[in-house]
Coordinates of C-alpha atoms in Angstrom, one line a residue:
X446 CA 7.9 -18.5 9.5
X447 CA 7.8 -16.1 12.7
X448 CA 7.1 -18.9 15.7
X449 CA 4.1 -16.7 17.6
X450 CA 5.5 -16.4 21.3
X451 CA 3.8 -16.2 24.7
X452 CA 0.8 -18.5 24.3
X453 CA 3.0 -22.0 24.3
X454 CA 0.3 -24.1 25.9
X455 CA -2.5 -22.2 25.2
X456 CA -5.4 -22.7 22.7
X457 CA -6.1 -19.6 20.1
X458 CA -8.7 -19.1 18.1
X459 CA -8.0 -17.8 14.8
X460 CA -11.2 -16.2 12.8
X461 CA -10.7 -15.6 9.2
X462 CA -9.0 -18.6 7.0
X463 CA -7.3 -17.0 4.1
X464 CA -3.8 -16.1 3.2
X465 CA -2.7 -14.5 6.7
X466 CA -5.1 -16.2 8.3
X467 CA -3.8 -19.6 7.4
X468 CA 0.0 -18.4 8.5
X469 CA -1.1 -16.8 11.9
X470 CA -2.7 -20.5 12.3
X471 CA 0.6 -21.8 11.2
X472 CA 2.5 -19.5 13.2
X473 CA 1.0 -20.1 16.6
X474 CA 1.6 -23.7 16.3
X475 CA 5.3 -23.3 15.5
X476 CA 5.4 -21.6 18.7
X477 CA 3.6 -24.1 20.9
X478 CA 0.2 -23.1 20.7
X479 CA -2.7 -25.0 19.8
X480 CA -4.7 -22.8 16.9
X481 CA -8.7 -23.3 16.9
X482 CA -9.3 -22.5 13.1
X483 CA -13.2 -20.7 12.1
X484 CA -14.0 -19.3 8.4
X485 CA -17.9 -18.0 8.0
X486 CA -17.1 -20.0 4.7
X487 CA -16.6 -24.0 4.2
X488 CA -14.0 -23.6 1.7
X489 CA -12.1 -21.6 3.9
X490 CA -12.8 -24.3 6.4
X491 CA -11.6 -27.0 4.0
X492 CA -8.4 -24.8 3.2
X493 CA -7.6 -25.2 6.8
X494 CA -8.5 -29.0 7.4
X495 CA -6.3 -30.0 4.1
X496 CA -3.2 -28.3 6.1
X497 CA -3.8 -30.3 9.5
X498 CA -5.8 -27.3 11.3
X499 CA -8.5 -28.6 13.8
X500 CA -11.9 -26.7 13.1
X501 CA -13.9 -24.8 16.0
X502 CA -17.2 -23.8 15.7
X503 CA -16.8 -20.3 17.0
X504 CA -20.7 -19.1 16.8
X505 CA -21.4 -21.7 19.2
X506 CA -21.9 -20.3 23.0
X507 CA -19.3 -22.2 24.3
X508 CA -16.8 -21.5 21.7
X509 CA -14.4 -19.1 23.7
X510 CA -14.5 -21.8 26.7
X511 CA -10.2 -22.2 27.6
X512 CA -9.3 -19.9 25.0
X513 CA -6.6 -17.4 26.0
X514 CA -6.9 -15.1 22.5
X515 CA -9.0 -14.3 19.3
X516 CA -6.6 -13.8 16.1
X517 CA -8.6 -11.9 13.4
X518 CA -8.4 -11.3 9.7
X519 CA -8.1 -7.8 8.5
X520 CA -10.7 -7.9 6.2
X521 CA -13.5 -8.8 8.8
X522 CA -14.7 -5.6 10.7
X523 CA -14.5 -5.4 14.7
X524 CA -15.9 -2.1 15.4
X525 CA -17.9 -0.4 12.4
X526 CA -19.9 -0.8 10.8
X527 CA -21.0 -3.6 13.3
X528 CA -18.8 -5.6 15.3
X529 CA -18.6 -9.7 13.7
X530 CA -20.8 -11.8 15.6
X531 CA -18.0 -13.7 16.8
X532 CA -15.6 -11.2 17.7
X533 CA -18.6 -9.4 19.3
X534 CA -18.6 -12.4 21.6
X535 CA -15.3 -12.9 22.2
X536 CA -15.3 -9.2 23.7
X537 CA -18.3 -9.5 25.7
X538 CA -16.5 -12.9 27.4
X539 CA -13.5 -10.6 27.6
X540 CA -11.4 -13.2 25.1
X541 CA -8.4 -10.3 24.1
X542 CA -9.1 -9.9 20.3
X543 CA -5.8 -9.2 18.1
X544 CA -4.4 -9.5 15.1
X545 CA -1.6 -10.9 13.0
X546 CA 0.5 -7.6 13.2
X547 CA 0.0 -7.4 16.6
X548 CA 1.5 -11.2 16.9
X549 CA 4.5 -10.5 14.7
X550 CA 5.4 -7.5 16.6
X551 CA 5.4 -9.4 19.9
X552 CA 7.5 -12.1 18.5
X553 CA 9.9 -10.7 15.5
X554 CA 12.4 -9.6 18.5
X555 CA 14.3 -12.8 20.0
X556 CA 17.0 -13.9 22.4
X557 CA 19.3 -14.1 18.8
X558 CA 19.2 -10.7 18.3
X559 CA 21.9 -10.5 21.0
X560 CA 24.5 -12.6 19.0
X561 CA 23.7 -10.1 16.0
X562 CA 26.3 -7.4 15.2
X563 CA 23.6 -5.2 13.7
X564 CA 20.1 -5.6 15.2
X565 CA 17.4 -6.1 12.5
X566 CA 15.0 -3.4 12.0
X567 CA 11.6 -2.8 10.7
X568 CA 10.2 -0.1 8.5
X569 CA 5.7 0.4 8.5
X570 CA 4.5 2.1 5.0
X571 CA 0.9 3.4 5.8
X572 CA -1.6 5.7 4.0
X573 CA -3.7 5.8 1.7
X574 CA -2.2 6.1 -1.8
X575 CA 1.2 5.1 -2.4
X576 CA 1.6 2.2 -0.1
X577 CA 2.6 -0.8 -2.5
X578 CA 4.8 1.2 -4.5
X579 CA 6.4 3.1 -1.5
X580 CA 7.2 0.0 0.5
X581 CA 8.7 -1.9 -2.6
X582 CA 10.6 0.7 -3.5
X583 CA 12.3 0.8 0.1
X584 CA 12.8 -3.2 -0.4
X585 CA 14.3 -2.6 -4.1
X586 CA 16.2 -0.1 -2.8
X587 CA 17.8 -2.5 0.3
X588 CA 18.5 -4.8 -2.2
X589 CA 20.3 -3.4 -4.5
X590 CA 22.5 -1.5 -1.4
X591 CA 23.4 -5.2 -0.3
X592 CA 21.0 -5.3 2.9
X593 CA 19.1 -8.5 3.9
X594 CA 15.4 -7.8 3.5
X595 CA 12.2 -9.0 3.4
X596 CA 9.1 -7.5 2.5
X597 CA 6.0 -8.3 3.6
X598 CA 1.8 -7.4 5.4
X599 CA -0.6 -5.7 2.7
X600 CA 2.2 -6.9 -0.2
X601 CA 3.3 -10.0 -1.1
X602 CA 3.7 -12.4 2.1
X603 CA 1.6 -12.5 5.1
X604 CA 4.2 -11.0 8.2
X605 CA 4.0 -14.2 10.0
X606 CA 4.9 -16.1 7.0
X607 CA 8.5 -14.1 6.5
X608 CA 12.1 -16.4 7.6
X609 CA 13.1 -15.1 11.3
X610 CA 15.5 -12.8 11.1
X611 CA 19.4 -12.1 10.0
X612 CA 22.0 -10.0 11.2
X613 CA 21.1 -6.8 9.7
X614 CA 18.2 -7.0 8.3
X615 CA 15.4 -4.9 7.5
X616 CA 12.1 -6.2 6.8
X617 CA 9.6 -3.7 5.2
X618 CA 5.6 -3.5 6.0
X619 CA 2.8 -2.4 3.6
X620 CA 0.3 -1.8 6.6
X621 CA -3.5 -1.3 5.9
X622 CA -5.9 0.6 8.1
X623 CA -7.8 -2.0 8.8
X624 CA -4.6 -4.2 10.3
X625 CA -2.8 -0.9 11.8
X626 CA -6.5 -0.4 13.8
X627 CA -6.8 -3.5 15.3
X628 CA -3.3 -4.4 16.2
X629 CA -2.4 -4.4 19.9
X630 CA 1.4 -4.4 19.4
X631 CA 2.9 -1.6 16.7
X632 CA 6.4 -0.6 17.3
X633 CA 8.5 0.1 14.1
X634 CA 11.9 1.2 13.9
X635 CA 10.7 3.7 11.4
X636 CA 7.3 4.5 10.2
X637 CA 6.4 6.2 7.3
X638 CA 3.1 7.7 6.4
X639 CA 2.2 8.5 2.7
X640 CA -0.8 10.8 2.6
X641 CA -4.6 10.5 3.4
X642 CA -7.5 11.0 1.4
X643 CA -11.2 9.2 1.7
X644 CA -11.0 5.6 1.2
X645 CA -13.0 2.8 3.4
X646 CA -15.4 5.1 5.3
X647 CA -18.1 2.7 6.1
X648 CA -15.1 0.3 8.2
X649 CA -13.9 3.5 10.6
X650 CA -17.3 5.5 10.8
X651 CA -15.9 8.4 8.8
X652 CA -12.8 10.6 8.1
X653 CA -11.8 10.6 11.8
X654 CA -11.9 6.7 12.2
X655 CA -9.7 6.3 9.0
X656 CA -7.1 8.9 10.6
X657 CA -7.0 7.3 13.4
X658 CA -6.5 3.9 12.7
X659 CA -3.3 4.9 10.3
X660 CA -2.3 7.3 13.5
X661 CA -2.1 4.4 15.5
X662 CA 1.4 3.4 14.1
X663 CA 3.1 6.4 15.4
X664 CA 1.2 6.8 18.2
X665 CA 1.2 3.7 19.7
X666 CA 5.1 2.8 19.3
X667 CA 6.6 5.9 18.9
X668 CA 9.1 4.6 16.0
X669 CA 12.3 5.9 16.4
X670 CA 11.9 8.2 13.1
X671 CA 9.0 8.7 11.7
X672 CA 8.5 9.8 7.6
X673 CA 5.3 12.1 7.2
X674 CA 3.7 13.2 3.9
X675 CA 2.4 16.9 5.2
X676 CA 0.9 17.7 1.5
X677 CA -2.5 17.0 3.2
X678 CA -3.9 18.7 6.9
X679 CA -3.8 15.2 8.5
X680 CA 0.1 14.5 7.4
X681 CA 1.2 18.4 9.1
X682 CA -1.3 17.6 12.4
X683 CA 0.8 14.3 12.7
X684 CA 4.1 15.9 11.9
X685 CA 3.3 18.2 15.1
X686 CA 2.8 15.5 17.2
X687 CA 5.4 14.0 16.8
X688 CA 8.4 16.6 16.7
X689 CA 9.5 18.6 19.9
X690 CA 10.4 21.5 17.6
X691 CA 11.3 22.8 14.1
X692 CA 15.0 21.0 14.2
X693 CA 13.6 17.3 15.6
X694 CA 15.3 15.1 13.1
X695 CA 13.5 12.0 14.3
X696 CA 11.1 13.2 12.0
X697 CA 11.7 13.6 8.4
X698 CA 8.8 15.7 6.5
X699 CA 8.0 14.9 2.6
X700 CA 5.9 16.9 0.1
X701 CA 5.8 16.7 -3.7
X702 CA 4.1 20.2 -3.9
X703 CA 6.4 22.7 -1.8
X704 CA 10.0 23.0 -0.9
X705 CA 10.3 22.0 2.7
X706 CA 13.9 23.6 3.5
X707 CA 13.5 25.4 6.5
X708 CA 13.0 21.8 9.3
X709 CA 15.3 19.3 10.8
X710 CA 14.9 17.2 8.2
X711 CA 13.3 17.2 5.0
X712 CA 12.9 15.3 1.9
X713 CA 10.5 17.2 -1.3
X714 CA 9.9 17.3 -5.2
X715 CA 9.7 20.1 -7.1
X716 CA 9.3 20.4 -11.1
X717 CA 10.8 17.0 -11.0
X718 CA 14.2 17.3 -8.8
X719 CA 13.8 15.2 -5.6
X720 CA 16.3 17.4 -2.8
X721 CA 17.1 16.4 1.3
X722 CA 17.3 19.8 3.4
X723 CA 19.1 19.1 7.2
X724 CA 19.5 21.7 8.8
X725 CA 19.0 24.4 6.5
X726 CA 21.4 23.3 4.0
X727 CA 20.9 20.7 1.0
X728 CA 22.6 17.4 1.5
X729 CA 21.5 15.9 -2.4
X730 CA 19.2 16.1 -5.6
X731 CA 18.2 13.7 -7.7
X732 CA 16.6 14.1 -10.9
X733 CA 13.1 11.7 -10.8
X734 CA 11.9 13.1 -14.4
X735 CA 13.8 10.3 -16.4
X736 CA 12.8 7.6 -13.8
X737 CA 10.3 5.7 -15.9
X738 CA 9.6 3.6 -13.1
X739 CA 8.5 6.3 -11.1
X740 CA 6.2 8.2 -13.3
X741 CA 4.5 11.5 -11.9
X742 CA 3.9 13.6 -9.0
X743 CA 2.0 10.8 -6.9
X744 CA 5.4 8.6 -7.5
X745 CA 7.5 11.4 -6.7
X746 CA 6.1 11.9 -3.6
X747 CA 6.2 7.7 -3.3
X748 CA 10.3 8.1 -4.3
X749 CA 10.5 10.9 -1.6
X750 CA 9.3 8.5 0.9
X751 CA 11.5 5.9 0.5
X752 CA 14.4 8.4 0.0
X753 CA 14.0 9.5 3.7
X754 CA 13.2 5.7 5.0
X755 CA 16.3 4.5 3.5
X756 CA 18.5 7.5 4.3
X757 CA 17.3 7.1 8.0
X758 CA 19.2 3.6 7.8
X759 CA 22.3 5.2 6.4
X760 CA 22.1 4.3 2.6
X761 CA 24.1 6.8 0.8
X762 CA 22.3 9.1 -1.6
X763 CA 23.7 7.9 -5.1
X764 CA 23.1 4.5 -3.9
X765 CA 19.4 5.2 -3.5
X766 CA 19.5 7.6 -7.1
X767 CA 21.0 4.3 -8.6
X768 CA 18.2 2.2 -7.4
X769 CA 15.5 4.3 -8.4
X770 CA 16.6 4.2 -12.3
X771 CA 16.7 0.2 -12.0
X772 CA 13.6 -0.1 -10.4
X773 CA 10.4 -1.2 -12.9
X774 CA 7.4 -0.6 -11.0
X775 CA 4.5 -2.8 -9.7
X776 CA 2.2 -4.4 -11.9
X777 CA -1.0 -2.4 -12.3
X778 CA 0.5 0.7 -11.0
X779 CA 1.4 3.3 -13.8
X780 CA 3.1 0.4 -15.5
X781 CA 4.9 1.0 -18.4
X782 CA 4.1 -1.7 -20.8
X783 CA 5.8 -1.8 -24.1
X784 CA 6.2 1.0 -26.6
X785 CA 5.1 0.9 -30.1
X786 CA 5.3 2.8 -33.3
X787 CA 6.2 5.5 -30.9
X788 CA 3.2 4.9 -28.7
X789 CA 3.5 4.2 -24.6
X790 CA 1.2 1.8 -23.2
X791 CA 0.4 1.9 -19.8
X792 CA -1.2 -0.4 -17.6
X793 CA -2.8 1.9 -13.8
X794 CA -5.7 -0.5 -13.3
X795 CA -5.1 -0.1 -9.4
X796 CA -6.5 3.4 -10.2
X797 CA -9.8 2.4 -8.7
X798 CA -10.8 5.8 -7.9
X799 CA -11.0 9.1 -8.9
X800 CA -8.2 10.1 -6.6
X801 CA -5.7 7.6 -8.3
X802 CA -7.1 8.0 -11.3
X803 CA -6.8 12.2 -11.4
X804 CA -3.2 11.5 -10.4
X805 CA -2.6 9.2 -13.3
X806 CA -4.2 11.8 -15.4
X807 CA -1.7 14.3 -14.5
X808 CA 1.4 12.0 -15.0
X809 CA 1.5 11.5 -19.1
X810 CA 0.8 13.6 -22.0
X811 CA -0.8 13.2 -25.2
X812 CA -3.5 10.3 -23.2
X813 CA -5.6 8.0 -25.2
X814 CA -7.6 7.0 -21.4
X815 CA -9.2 3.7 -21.3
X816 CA -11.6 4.5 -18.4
X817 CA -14.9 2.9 -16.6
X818 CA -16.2 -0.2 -14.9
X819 CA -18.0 -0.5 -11.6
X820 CA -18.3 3.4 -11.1
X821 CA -18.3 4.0 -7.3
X822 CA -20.5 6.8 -5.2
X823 CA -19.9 10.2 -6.1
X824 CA -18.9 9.5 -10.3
X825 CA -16.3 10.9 -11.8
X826 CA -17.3 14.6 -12.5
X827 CA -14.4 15.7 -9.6
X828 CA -12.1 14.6 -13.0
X829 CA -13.3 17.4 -15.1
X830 CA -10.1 19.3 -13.8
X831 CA -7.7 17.0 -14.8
X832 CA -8.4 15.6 -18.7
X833 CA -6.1 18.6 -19.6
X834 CA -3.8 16.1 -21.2
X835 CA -6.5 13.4 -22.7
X836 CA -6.9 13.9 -26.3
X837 CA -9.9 11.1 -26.4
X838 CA -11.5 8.7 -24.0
X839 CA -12.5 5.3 -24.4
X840 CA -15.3 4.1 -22.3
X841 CA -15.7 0.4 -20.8
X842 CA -17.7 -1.8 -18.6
X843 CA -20.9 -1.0 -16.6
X844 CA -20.6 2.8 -16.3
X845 CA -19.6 3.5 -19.6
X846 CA -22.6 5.7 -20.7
X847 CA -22.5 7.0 -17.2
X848 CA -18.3 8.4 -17.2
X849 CA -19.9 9.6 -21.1
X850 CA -22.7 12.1 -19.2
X851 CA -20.8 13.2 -16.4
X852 CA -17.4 14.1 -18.2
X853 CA -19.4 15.8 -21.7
X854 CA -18.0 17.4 -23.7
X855 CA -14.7 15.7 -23.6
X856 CA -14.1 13.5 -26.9
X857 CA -14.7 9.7 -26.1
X858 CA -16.4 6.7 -27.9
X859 CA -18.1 3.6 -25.5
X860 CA -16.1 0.6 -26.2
X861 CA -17.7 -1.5 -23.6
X862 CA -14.7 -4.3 -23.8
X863 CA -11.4 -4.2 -23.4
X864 CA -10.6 -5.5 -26.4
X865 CA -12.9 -3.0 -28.1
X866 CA -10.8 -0.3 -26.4
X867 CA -7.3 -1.3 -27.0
X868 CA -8.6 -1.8 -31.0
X869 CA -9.8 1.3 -31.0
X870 CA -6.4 3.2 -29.2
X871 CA -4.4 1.1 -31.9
X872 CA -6.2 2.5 -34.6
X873 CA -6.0 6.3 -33.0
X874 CA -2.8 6.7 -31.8
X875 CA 0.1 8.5 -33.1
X876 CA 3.7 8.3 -32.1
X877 CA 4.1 10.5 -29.2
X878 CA 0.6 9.4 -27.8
X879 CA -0.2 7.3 -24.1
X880 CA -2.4 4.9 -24.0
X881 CA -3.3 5.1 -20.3
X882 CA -5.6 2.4 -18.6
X883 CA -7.2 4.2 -15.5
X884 CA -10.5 3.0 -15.0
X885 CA -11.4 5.4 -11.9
X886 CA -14.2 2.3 -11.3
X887 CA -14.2 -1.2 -9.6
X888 CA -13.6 -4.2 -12.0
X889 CA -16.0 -6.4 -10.4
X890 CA -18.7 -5.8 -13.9
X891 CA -16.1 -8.3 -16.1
X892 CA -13.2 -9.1 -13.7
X893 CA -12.7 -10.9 -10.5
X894 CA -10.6 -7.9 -9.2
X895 CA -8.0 -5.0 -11.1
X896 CA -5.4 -7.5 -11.0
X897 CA -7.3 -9.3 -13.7
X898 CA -8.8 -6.2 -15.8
X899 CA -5.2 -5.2 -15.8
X900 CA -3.5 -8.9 -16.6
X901 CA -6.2 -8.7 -19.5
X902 CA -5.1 -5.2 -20.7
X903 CA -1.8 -6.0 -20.6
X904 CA -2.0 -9.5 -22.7
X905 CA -4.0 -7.3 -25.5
X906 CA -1.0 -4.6 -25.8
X907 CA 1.6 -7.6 -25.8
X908 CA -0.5 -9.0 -28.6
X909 CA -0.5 -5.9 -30.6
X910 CA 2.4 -5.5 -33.8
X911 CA 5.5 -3.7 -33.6

């Protein structure tokens, strides 16, 4: 646990009683302060009373009466598309309003970094696709080099929740929008930003919002180096920013659509051959097509990413080629199941949308595509492009019919389950096939979340023969 410093004394109110809500609460005690725990919900309330947190009405008028801060969840909105009743009065009585990133950037530093040979550093993923996989594969990759790490925010633990600090070490950060927006401290050794494209409109009032919440980590702490994915207008406007000319290696520039030889720095994929460019010449290349952890141009562009990130810290390039063959992947992310009777199964319910799910599409060959769910706003008829490689689809879930319509006159069959799906790919397939789950929907029709739709897909293909 990170010990929250500089309100020893004080009483903070902490709005929001889930995972990081309950080890901010945790976190400011440890560091003297008394925590005032609120949750709109009583079995958030109860999740905090069973771990000895006092409850404090904070929709009463009083409620902000001695209290020196407001600590807020990421998923409750501040701003857009209204403000939280609670954190709308905590503004209006002038109560400053933060977050748990904000709290473990003022208190990850200490007096024991002094006795430390090597200081410990931090490394911020943001963007919108890409994160999870970008910021374990930095944390696989310190591992395997022998560097203590931890990795934690959007993935795994909550950053408050992490051990203090070693000599050396480097803890990585998945960092949402919604936590990079609110945050009042952000100041990152090194920052890397993935890409950008639409995602959680309604919570930043548009395009511009979103940009700007994920700008905030550069701009607000000016990292040391700073790891931009330019493949989209936003990435090149923030390279720009940030470099005082073409040969400003404090920035490193990524792509997996263009060689990028010609800057300070630069880190790209191209027909499958990952390459660094420093000053004009080529330091390394690695060859990503075998990788089969890494499937794909969008993970390309996710091993570019951590490439630069981890070459910044000094980690040599075999090293980081030797990591990225014994890395497997997250869990519902282009996850290579099991092969069988010559057939890959692969498990990409994370692709949620129709931005994840084109770049599944163009990842595999030969694809048996268990699609559909929850469809979102806008369908999927921006796919048409990309079912080059789909010899048959297999509809599921609410919006079955619906994927059927808009994606005529592509060869499919409505399933409706997932168990009706797999059966059906089983039956299909031939060696040489993919079975790719990449629902481009919600899950929320028949699962809790894509965790579960994907658990659920996965326990069906582990139940098949051969």
């Amino acid at each position: 646990m990170i010990p929250v410093q500089g309100f020893d004394g004080h009483k903070v109110a902490v709005l929001g009683l889930g995972r990081s809500g309950l080890a901010t609460a945790a976190a400011l005690r440890a560091g003297g302060a008394e925590p005032l725990c609120w949750d709109d919900s009583p079995e958030g309330r109860a999740r905090a009373e069973e771990a000895g947190f006092a409850i404090h009405d904070l929709t009463r008028q009083t409620a902000f009466d001695g209290v020196a801060a407001l600590i807020v969840s990421p998923g409750i909105p501040h701003l857009y598309p209204k403000p939280n009743p609670v954190i709308a009065a905590a503004m209006a009585a002038g109560i400053p309003v933060d977050n748990d990133i904000g709290l473990f950037f003022r208190s990850w530093a200490t007096r024991e970094f002094d006795n430390f040979d090597t200081t410990p550093r931090t490394i911020c993923v943001t963007g919108s696709n890409g994160k999870s996989t970008t910021t374990a594969l930095i944390h696989h990759i310190l591992q395997e080099a022998g560097r203590p790490t931890q990795m934690a925010g959007n993935i795994g633990r909550g950053v408050l929740d992490i051990e203090p600090a070693e000599d050396g070490e480097v803890v990585v950060l998945e960092l949402s929008s919604y936590q990079t927006d609110l945050a009042r401290a952000l100041t990152p050794d090194i920052a890397v930003f993935t890409n950008l494209s639409p995602d959680h409109l309604d919570r930043h009032a548009g395009m511009g919002g979103y940009f700007a919440a994920k700008r905030r980590l550069f701009a607000e702490g000016g990292p040391d180096r700073a790891v931009i994915g330019v493949d989209e207008p936003e990435g090149v406007y923030l390279a720009n920013q940030i470099a005082m000319g073409r040969e400003d290696d404090r920035l490193i520039r990524v792509s997996s659509a263009r060689k990028l030889g010609d800057w300070g720095w630069s880190v790209f994929a191209r027909k499958g051959f990952l390459s660094e460019w420093r000053k004009g010449r080529q330091l390394a290349s690695i060859d990503l097509r075998e990788i089969t952890g890494l499937p794909g141009a969008h993970n390309h562009q996710n091993a570019c990413a951590a490439y630069a990130a981890t070459r910044a810290l000094g980690i040599a390039p075999r090293m980081i080629e030797e990591a990225f063959h014994s890395f497997a992947g997250l869990p519902h992310r282009s996850q290579t199941l099991a092969e069988k009777a010559g057939v890959r199964w692969v498990n990409d319910s994370k692709a949620t949308n129709t931005d994840s799910a084109a770049k599944a599409l163009d990842a595999f060959r030969n694809i048996r595509w268990i699609a559909g769910g929850l469809g979102k706003e806008g369908g999927v008829a921006s796919l048409a492009g990309h079912l080059e490689h789909v010899r048959k689809a297999y509809f599921i879930g609410h919006s079955a019919r619906d994927f059927a319509l808009e994606l005529a006159p592509l060869e499919h069959e409505i399933c409706e389950t997932m168990e009706a799906a797999v059966a059906a790919c089983m039956r299909d397939a031939e060696a040489g096939d993919t079975v790719l789950l990449a629902p481009a929907a919600a899950s929320f029709d028949q699962y809790p979340n894509f965790e579960k739709r994907g658990e659920h897909f996965a326990q069906l293909v582990d139940a098949l023969p051969g």
